Amino acid sequence: MRRPLAFLGSWWPWRCWAYLGSGAVLGYVVLLVLAALVGLGVLLSVVGIGLVLLVAAVAGGVPLGELERRRLRWVDPAPVADPHTSLGGAGAPAWLRTRLRERATWRELGYAALLGPLFGAAGFGVITLLAGSAILVATPVIVWAIAPDSVMLVPGRAVAGPVEGLAGTAVGLVGLVVAAYAGALLAGAQVRVARSLLGPRGEDGRVLELTRSRVRLVDAFEAERRRIERDLHDGAQQQLVALSMTLGLAEMELRGVPGTASAAALVSRGRGEAKLALEQLRDLVRGIHPQVLTDHGLAAAVAEVALRHPVPVTVDLPVPRLPEPVETTAYFTVTEALANAAKHSGASHVGVAGRVEDGRLTLTITDDGRGGADPGAGAGLAGLADRVAMLQGRLMVSSPEGGPTELRVEVPCSA
């Protein structure tokens, strides 16, 4: 507002009018719906259905808040953050329980109650002033168009002609200026109220802190994994290699000494056990984090697992390199799903497919086994769901009796 003339010549008055006009229509619609839900809810609460209507009235403020946060961009370039907890993958009952406990939901309901009676009425007043001023500006044209019929700007006094109608034009121009500044002031007031009621507050800061804690947990887990992998590779694995070589040398020495055949056989057996332990340790290290995943990415790592799997596996993963936490989570999800298919499903074929669309990695693991997988029956699928949830993703399982079983994972690539 430091340059009032520049403001009048910009698009901002039009944006304010569009914001207020659409808000007036939306506000009255919301007011009618809210009044109907609350009124019927109170009347029918004795038969139970009224409680459902009252809950719907409260929950309806959530999508309205999302719509209003988007509409604010018409008059305020700075976006308003979503104050709600992310619930990716949650069902409708869990979503509703969480939303009803959040203070942000009740603030959005309060905003819905104010939108029609307060901002809707004020916006309607500004739009009415705008429409009336626009008609006054066009007075000379109207007088000329409807002649010889008369036009009266003042009751009882007709406008003689287009030239006399210029007085109405002058009044209309003043009205347009007033409508422009009134619209800007009203839009600014609504923006302040909307930011206060629809944006995050101090008590909602715990959501941000929980997100940061989750990120720190993922980083700490990854750091600990790397430490264990390094210790196994540089410590126990090298000691087993040295032990195997020492036993080999001892076996060679004993074979040259008469009467030590049984001792040489025991040393040879010990050497075989050391080699087996070394192979198992290498498999363990590879399972903790395969080197091919680090070097070549998710597609190559899954393809390598598929080659060693006892059930034929088809892999379709045309995905680029992704952030390391995303690739690690996706890899272990696939390996766990393949292990479950081999142990429990009786499948003759497994398919692994994945795509990256709209900044999200979507994985689908499908087998033609007997089905009946229950996420609540064991810790395997529940653990995968927890791991995916740490990256704000979700895991869905479809496994009817008789098959097929489909496991679907969605993870944001910005995790």
PDB file of C-alpha atoms in Angstrom, residues 55 58-59 62 83-85 87 90-109 203-204 206-207:
ATOM      1  CA  VAL A  55     -18.931 -35.758  13.630  1.00  0.00           C
ATOM      2  CA  VAL A  58     -16.526 -31.324  12.648  1.00  0.00           C
ATOM      3  CA  ALA A  59     -14.534 -33.420  10.163  1.00  0.00           C
ATOM      4  CA  VAL A  62     -10.517 -30.413   7.455  1.00  0.00           C
ATOM      5  CA  PRO A  83      -0.983 -28.156  10.709  1.00  0.00           C
ATOM      6  CA  HIS A  84      -2.153 -31.772  10.681  1.00  0.00           C
ATOM      7  CA  THR A  85      -0.147 -34.904  11.361  1.00  0.00           C
ATOM      8  CA  LEU A  87      -1.343 -40.119   8.127  1.00  0.00           C
ATOM      9  CA  ALA A  90      -4.045 -44.883   7.606  1.00  0.00           C
ATOM     10  CA  GLY A  91      -7.590 -46.169   7.274  1.00  0.00           C
ATOM     11  CA  ALA A  92     -10.707 -44.039   7.653  1.00  0.00           C
ATOM     12  CA  PRO A  93     -11.310 -44.892  11.352  1.00  0.00           C
ATOM     13  CA  ALA A  94      -7.706 -44.103  12.323  1.00  0.00           C
ATOM     14  CA  TRP A  95      -7.800 -40.899  10.257  1.00  0.00           C
ATOM     15  CA  LEU A  96     -11.021 -39.774  11.942  1.00  0.00           C
ATOM     16  CA  ARG A  97      -9.824 -40.576  15.472  1.00  0.00           C
ATOM     17  CA  THR A  98      -6.593 -38.665  14.939  1.00  0.00           C
ATOM     18  CA  ARG A  99      -8.261 -35.648  13.357  1.00  0.00           C
ATOM     19  CA  LEU A 100     -10.854 -35.332  16.123  1.00  0.00           C
ATOM     20  CA  ARG A 101      -8.050 -35.235  18.715  1.00  0.00           C
ATOM     21  CA  GLU A 102      -6.131 -32.470  16.944  1.00  0.00           C
ATOM     22  CA  ARG A 103      -6.663 -28.848  17.926  1.00  0.00           C
ATOM     23  CA  ALA A 104      -6.145 -27.800  14.317  1.00  0.00           C
ATOM     24  CA  THR A 105      -9.377 -29.591  13.340  1.00  0.00           C
ATOM     25  CA  TRP A 106     -11.398 -27.562  15.828  1.00  0.00           C
ATOM     26  CA  ARG A 107      -9.748 -24.336  14.700  1.00  0.00           C
ATOM     27  CA  GLU A 108     -10.754 -25.194  11.135  1.00  0.00           C
ATOM     28  CA  LEU A 109     -14.319 -25.743  12.338  1.00  0.00           C
ATOM     29  CA  GLU A 203       1.305 -26.714  20.174  1.00  0.00           C
ATOM     30  CA  ASP A 204       1.541 -28.194  16.686  1.00  0.00           C
ATOM     31  CA  ARG A 206       5.490 -31.406  18.198  1.00  0.00           C
ATOM     32  CA  VAL A 207       4.639 -32.682  14.693  1.00  0.00           C
TER      33      VAL A 207
END
